[in-house]
Amino acid sequence: MTDFADWIGRRSESEDIVTGRLVDSFRAIFEPHLAPPPPGVAPPGIHWCLAPAIVAMAELGQDGHPARNRDLPPVPQPRRMWAGGRVEHIDPLRIGDRVRCASTIAGIARKQGRSGELWFVAVDRDYLTERGPAVRERHDIVYLEAPKGRAEGKGTAGEAPQRRRVDRSWTVLTSSTLLFRYSAISFNGHRIHYDFPYAVNVEGHDGLVVHAPIQATLLLNLACRDGTPPPHFTYRGVSPAIAGNDLMVCADDEHGSFWIEGPTGRVSMIASATRQPG
């Protein structure tokens, strides 16, 4: 089995524009749970909607993702999901910016988990405007074994409920319409976000799964101060968040920690925000 070492350092580039329509659509999805940016500045988290992988319908896999993304290594496991990431904010993205996204494969690791073989791919991304770097990100992707059907979802419990200090919080209803609209503006075809029978009967979830970048966007905006995102923001997925439930987006300002929990108190994503590198 190859370790894909020859992929380390491979670089690809794509371009996109922060259009007024994209910003208006983004706001329509997330408000009132957005930090108020200065005039002309795009809301924090909008970079996750820029420069998606675009392929023809015939090139999609069963799950709705591109079957072969030429910019990512062909690891043997087929199921791709967000694991987490680290974001550095350097200069705000502005409405009208032409953005060049430069991606570099930074690491590839094979691990054995409770659900079987896992492959982790780390991608470094620089979002560049004519002014220079705007956002730098380490994006961690996890590849899992093919789904085993409905029974598999019974094991996705996530973190057990625990007592936490809550200084601020938002309550967000994750409707199927919210998921559909975000899939549309981010060009995300993953069927777990809109195809209920597939999500439940094939992937084994308890319902439609809330996008990881939706959760990360909510946490990032809660972490903003006076509309300004923290220079360093780190997030990690803990367990699937199921649509149709009220999610609590919570902040412990004293410790700079943030998390999302469902109606039973189970945590789906955790994050931290600092003024210094993590």
PDB file of N, CA and C in Angstrom, residues 48 81-87 111 114 118 120 137-142 157-160 162 164 210-217 219-220 232-241 256-261 266-273:
ATOM      1  N   TRP A  48     -15.011  29.818   3.183  1.00  0.00           N
ATOM      2  CA  TRP A  48     -15.343  28.404   3.000  1.00  0.00           C
ATOM      3  C   TRP A  48     -16.317  28.181   1.837  1.00  0.00           C
ATOM      4  N   MET A  81     -14.889  13.531   4.760  1.00  0.00           N
ATOM      5  CA  MET A  81     -15.566  14.468   5.644  1.00  0.00           C
ATOM      6  C   MET A  81     -14.556  15.442   6.239  1.00  0.00           C
ATOM      7  N   TRP A  82     -15.053  16.593   6.710  1.00  0.00           N
ATOM      8  CA  TRP A  82     -14.203  17.546   7.412  1.00  0.00           C
ATOM      9  C   TRP A  82     -13.863  16.990   8.786  1.00  0.00           C
ATOM     10  N   ALA A  83     -12.598  17.101   9.180  1.00  0.00           N
ATOM     11  CA  ALA A  83     -12.190  16.713  10.525  1.00  0.00           C
ATOM     12  C   ALA A  83     -11.974  17.936  11.414  1.00  0.00           C
ATOM     13  N   GLY A  84     -11.470  19.010  10.830  1.00  0.00           N
ATOM     14  CA  GLY A  84     -11.214  20.219  11.602  1.00  0.00           C
ATOM     15  C   GLY A  84     -10.299  21.137  10.830  1.00  0.00           C
ATOM     16  N   GLY A  85      -9.740  22.099  11.529  1.00  0.00           N
ATOM     17  CA  GLY A  85      -8.859  23.021  10.849  1.00  0.00           C
ATOM     18  C   GLY A  85      -8.360  24.128  11.759  1.00  0.00           C
ATOM     19  N   ARG A  86      -7.505  24.945  11.186  1.00  0.00           N
ATOM     20  CA  ARG A  86      -6.897  26.070  11.891  1.00  0.00           C
ATOM     21  C   ARG A  86      -6.876  27.245  10.922  1.00  0.00           C
ATOM     22  N   VAL A  87      -7.389  28.391  11.341  1.00  0.00           N
ATOM     23  CA  VAL A  87      -7.550  29.548  10.456  1.00  0.00           C
ATOM     24  C   VAL A  87      -6.791  30.745  11.025  1.00  0.00           C
ATOM     25  N   LYS A 111      -4.479   5.850   9.819  1.00  0.00           N
ATOM     26  CA  LYS A 111      -4.695   5.469  11.207  1.00  0.00           C
ATOM     27  C   LYS A 111      -5.789   4.411  11.283  1.00  0.00           C
ATOM     28  N   ARG A 114     -12.012   3.243  15.635  1.00  0.00           N
ATOM     29  CA  ARG A 114     -13.075   2.318  16.032  1.00  0.00           C
ATOM     30  C   ARG A 114     -13.947   1.908  14.855  1.00  0.00           C
ATOM     31  N   LEU A 118      -8.721   4.754   8.748  1.00  0.00           N
ATOM     32  CA  LEU A 118      -8.919   6.177   8.488  1.00  0.00           C
ATOM     33  C   LEU A 118      -7.687   6.739   7.786  1.00  0.00           C
ATOM     34  N   PHE A 120      -6.049  10.584   6.998  1.00  0.00           N
ATOM     35  CA  PHE A 120      -6.142  12.015   7.248  1.00  0.00           C
ATOM     36  C   PHE A 120      -5.253  12.750   6.252  1.00  0.00           C
ATOM     37  N   GLU A 137      -5.117  28.911   6.054  1.00  0.00           N
ATOM     38  CA  GLU A 137      -5.874  27.854   6.718  1.00  0.00           C
ATOM     39  C   GLU A 137      -5.168  26.508   6.591  1.00  0.00           C
ATOM     40  N   ARG A 138      -5.182  25.749   7.665  1.00  0.00           N
ATOM     41  CA  ARG A 138      -4.850  24.325   7.617  1.00  0.00           C
ATOM     42  C   ARG A 138      -6.187  23.579   7.703  1.00  0.00           C
ATOM     43  N   HIS A 139      -6.499  22.842   6.657  1.00  0.00           N
ATOM     44  CA  HIS A 139      -7.764  22.114   6.583  1.00  0.00           C
ATOM     45  C   HIS A 139      -7.473  20.624   6.698  1.00  0.00           C
ATOM     46  N   ASP A 140      -8.058  19.980   7.701  1.00  0.00           N
ATOM     47  CA  ASP A 140      -7.867  18.552   7.931  1.00  0.00           C
ATOM     48  C   ASP A 140      -9.079  17.785   7.410  1.00  0.00           C
ATOM     49  N   ILE A 141      -8.819  16.857   6.500  1.00  0.00           N
ATOM     50  CA  ILE A 141      -9.861  16.034   5.886  1.00  0.00           C
ATOM     51  C   ILE A 141      -9.678  14.602   6.342  1.00  0.00           C
ATOM     52  N   VAL A 142     -10.767  13.911   6.680  1.00  0.00           N
ATOM     53  CA  VAL A 142     -10.685  12.507   7.069  1.00  0.00           C
ATOM     54  C   VAL A 142     -11.433  11.671   6.035  1.00  0.00           C
ATOM     55  N   ALA A 157     -21.898   8.795  18.972  1.00  0.00           N
ATOM     56  CA  ALA A 157     -22.430   9.474  20.150  1.00  0.00           C
ATOM     57  C   ALA A 157     -21.765  10.826  20.396  1.00  0.00           C
ATOM     58  N   GLY A 158     -20.448  10.923  20.131  1.00  0.00           N
ATOM     59  CA  GLY A 158     -19.760  12.174  20.379  1.00  0.00           C
ATOM     60  C   GLY A 158     -19.410  12.329  21.845  1.00  0.00           C
ATOM     61  N   GLU A 159     -19.026  13.559  22.223  1.00  0.00           N
ATOM     62  CA  GLU A 159     -18.649  13.825  23.601  1.00  0.00           C
ATOM     63  C   GLU A 159     -19.850  13.713  24.525  1.00  0.00           C
ATOM     64  N   ALA A 160     -19.623  13.131  25.705  1.00  0.00           N
ATOM     65  CA  ALA A 160     -20.696  13.046  26.690  1.00  0.00           C
ATOM     66  C   ALA A 160     -21.017  14.435  27.227  1.00  0.00           C
ATOM     67  N   GLN A 162     -21.453  17.496  29.658  1.00  0.00           N
ATOM     68  CA  GLN A 162     -20.716  17.887  30.853  1.00  0.00           C
ATOM     69  C   GLN A 162     -21.050  19.325  31.197  1.00  0.00           C
ATOM     70  N   ARG A 164     -20.469  23.046  31.662  1.00  0.00           N
ATOM     71  CA  ARG A 164     -19.555  24.007  31.063  1.00  0.00           C
ATOM     72  C   ARG A 164     -20.003  25.416  31.431  1.00  0.00           C
ATOM     73  N   VAL A 210     -25.683  18.279   9.463  1.00  0.00           N
ATOM     74  CA  VAL A 210     -25.342  19.690   9.318  1.00  0.00           C
ATOM     75  C   VAL A 210     -23.893  19.809   8.848  1.00  0.00           C
ATOM     76  N   HIS A 211     -23.657  20.620   7.830  1.00  0.00           N
ATOM     77  CA  HIS A 211     -22.314  20.819   7.292  1.00  0.00           C
ATOM     78  C   HIS A 211     -21.349  21.256   8.397  1.00  0.00           C
ATOM     79  N   ALA A 212     -20.149  20.690   8.376  1.00  0.00           N
ATOM     80  CA  ALA A 212     -19.106  21.150   9.298  1.00  0.00           C
ATOM     81  C   ALA A 212     -18.803  22.634   9.109  1.00  0.00           C
ATOM     82  N   PRO A 213     -18.708  23.157   7.869  1.00  0.00           N
ATOM     83  CA  PRO A 213     -18.433  24.595   7.744  1.00  0.00           C
ATOM     84  C   PRO A 213     -19.576  25.485   8.215  1.00  0.00           C
ATOM     85  N   ILE A 214     -20.818  24.985   8.224  1.00  0.00           N
ATOM     86  CA  ILE A 214     -21.900  25.759   8.854  1.00  0.00           C
ATOM     87  C   ILE A 214     -21.589  25.931  10.330  1.00  0.00           C
ATOM     88  N   GLN A 215     -21.212  24.832  10.984  1.00  0.00           N
ATOM     89  CA  GLN A 215     -20.911  24.906  12.409  1.00  0.00           C
ATOM     90  C   GLN A 215     -19.688  25.774  12.669  1.00  0.00           C
ATOM     91  N   ALA A 216     -18.643  25.602  11.857  1.00  0.00           N
ATOM     92  CA  ALA A 216     -17.439  26.403  12.042  1.00  0.00           C
ATOM     93  C   ALA A 216     -17.720  27.884  11.821  1.00  0.00           C
ATOM     94  N   THR A 217     -18.582  28.213  10.857  1.00  0.00           N
ATOM     95  CA  THR A 217     -18.945  29.609  10.603  1.00  0.00           C
ATOM     96  C   THR A 217     -19.660  30.210  11.802  1.00  0.00           C
ATOM     97  N   LEU A 219     -19.441  29.236  14.975  1.00  0.00           N
ATOM     98  CA  LEU A 219     -18.483  29.382  16.064  1.00  0.00           C
ATOM     99  C   LEU A 219     -17.536  30.554  15.821  1.00  0.00           C
ATOM    100  N   LEU A 220     -17.076  30.695  14.578  1.00  0.00           N
ATOM    101  CA  LEU A 220     -16.166  31.787  14.244  1.00  0.00           C
ATOM    102  C   LEU A 220     -16.827  33.139  14.474  1.00  0.00           C
ATOM    103  N   HIS A 232      -6.421  33.994  15.254  1.00  0.00           N
ATOM    104  CA  HIS A 232      -6.175  32.553  15.199  1.00  0.00           C
ATOM    105  C   HIS A 232      -7.397  31.813  15.735  1.00  0.00           C
ATOM    106  N   PHE A 233      -7.934  30.939  14.914  1.00  0.00           N
ATOM    107  CA  PHE A 233      -9.157  30.203  15.243  1.00  0.00           C
ATOM    108  C   PHE A 233      -8.950  28.741  14.868  1.00  0.00           C
ATOM    109  N   THR A 234      -9.188  27.846  15.819  1.00  0.00           N
ATOM    110  CA  THR A 234      -9.016  26.414  15.610  1.00  0.00           C
ATOM    111  C   THR A 234     -10.325  25.704  15.914  1.00  0.00           C
ATOM    112  N   TYR A 235     -10.694  24.739  15.077  1.00  0.00           N
ATOM    113  CA  TYR A 235     -11.948  24.017  15.299  1.00  0.00           C
ATOM    114  C   TYR A 235     -11.739  22.528  14.999  1.00  0.00           C
ATOM    115  N   ARG A 236     -12.586  21.694  15.610  1.00  0.00           N
ATOM    116  CA  ARG A 236     -12.495  20.253  15.393  1.00  0.00           C
ATOM    117  C   ARG A 236     -13.872  19.626  15.509  1.00  0.00           C
ATOM    118  N   GLY A 237     -14.245  18.820  14.527  1.00  0.00           N
ATOM    119  CA  GLY A 237     -15.497  18.090  14.588  1.00  0.00           C
ATOM    120  C   GLY A 237     -15.394  16.956  15.590  1.00  0.00           C
ATOM    121  N   VAL A 238     -16.436  16.782  16.397  1.00  0.00           N
ATOM    122  CA  VAL A 238     -16.461  15.747  17.427  1.00  0.00           C
ATOM    123  C   VAL A 238     -17.443  14.636  17.063  1.00  0.00           C
ATOM    124  N   SER A 239     -18.608  15.020  16.553  1.00  0.00           N
ATOM    125  CA  SER A 239     -19.618  14.043  16.147  1.00  0.00           C
ATOM    126  C   SER A 239     -20.587  14.726  15.190  1.00  0.00           C
ATOM    127  N   PRO A 240     -21.355  13.962  14.406  1.00  0.00           N
ATOM    128  CA  PRO A 240     -22.303  14.580  13.477  1.00  0.00           C
ATOM    129  C   PRO A 240     -23.387  15.364  14.215  1.00  0.00           C
ATOM    130  N   ALA A 241     -23.726  16.536  13.695  1.00  0.00           N
ATOM    131  CA  ALA A 241     -24.883  17.299  14.164  1.00  0.00           C
ATOM    132  C   ALA A 241     -26.030  17.015  13.202  1.00  0.00           C
ATOM    133  N   GLY A 256     -11.610  31.428  26.210  1.00  0.00           N
ATOM    134  CA  GLY A 256     -11.515  31.485  24.757  1.00  0.00           C
ATOM    135  C   GLY A 256     -11.928  30.197  24.080  1.00  0.00           C
ATOM    136  N   SER A 257     -12.900  29.495  24.667  1.00  0.00           N
ATOM    137  CA  SER A 257     -13.351  28.221  24.095  1.00  0.00           C
ATOM    138  C   SER A 257     -14.791  28.332  23.637  1.00  0.00           C
ATOM    139  N   PHE A 258     -15.115  27.564  22.602  1.00  0.00           N
ATOM    140  CA  PHE A 258     -16.420  27.631  21.962  1.00  0.00           C
ATOM    141  C   PHE A 258     -16.827  26.212  21.570  1.00  0.00           C
ATOM    142  N   TRP A 259     -18.117  25.960  21.512  1.00  0.00           N
ATOM    143  CA  TRP A 259     -18.580  24.625  21.146  1.00  0.00           C
ATOM    144  C   TRP A 259     -20.032  24.680  20.696  1.00  0.00           C
ATOM    145  N   ILE A 260     -20.444  23.613  20.027  1.00  0.00           N
ATOM    146  CA  ILE A 260     -21.835  23.452  19.614  1.00  0.00           C
ATOM    147  C   ILE A 260     -22.361  22.164  20.220  1.00  0.00           C
ATOM    148  N   GLU A 261     -23.536  22.239  20.812  1.00  0.00           N
ATOM    149  CA  GLU A 261     -24.151  21.051  21.383  1.00  0.00           C
ATOM    150  C   GLU A 261     -25.598  20.939  20.929  1.00  0.00           C
ATOM    151  N   ARG A 266     -25.020  16.697  23.828  1.00  0.00           N
ATOM    152  CA  ARG A 266     -23.881  16.125  23.120  1.00  0.00           C
ATOM    153  C   ARG A 266     -23.207  17.183  22.258  1.00  0.00           C
ATOM    154  N   VAL A 267     -21.884  17.199  22.267  1.00  0.00           N
ATOM    155  CA  VAL A 267     -21.112  18.201  21.538  1.00  0.00           C
ATOM    156  C   VAL A 267     -20.787  17.691  20.143  1.00  0.00           C
ATOM    157  N   SER A 268     -20.965  18.552  19.133  1.00  0.00           N
ATOM    158  CA  SER A 268     -20.656  18.166  17.762  1.00  0.00           C
ATOM    159  C   SER A 268     -19.391  18.830  17.235  1.00  0.00           C
ATOM    160  N   MET A 269     -19.063  20.026  17.747  1.00  0.00           N
ATOM    161  CA  MET A 269     -17.834  20.706  17.316  1.00  0.00           C
ATOM    162  C   MET A 269     -17.304  21.560  18.451  1.00  0.00           C
ATOM    163  N   ILE A 270     -15.985  21.605  18.585  1.00  0.00           N
ATOM    164  CA  ILE A 270     -15.344  22.463  19.565  1.00  0.00           C
ATOM    165  C   ILE A 270     -14.395  23.407  18.835  1.00  0.00           C
ATOM    166  N   ALA A 271     -14.098  24.538  19.470  1.00  0.00           N
ATOM    167  CA  ALA A 271     -13.216  25.535  18.845  1.00  0.00           C
ATOM    168  C   ALA A 271     -12.538  26.358  19.916  1.00  0.00           C
ATOM    169  N   SER A 272     -11.458  27.020  19.508  1.00  0.00           N
ATOM    170  CA  SER A 272     -10.776  27.960  20.385  1.00  0.00           C
ATOM    171  C   SER A 272     -10.327  29.151  19.554  1.00  0.00           C
ATOM    172  N   ALA A 273     -10.255  30.306  20.208  1.00  0.00           N
ATOM    173  CA  ALA A 273      -9.838  31.525  19.537  1.00  0.00           C
ATOM    174  C   ALA A 273      -8.787  32.212  20.396  1.00  0.00           C
TER     175      ALA A 273
END
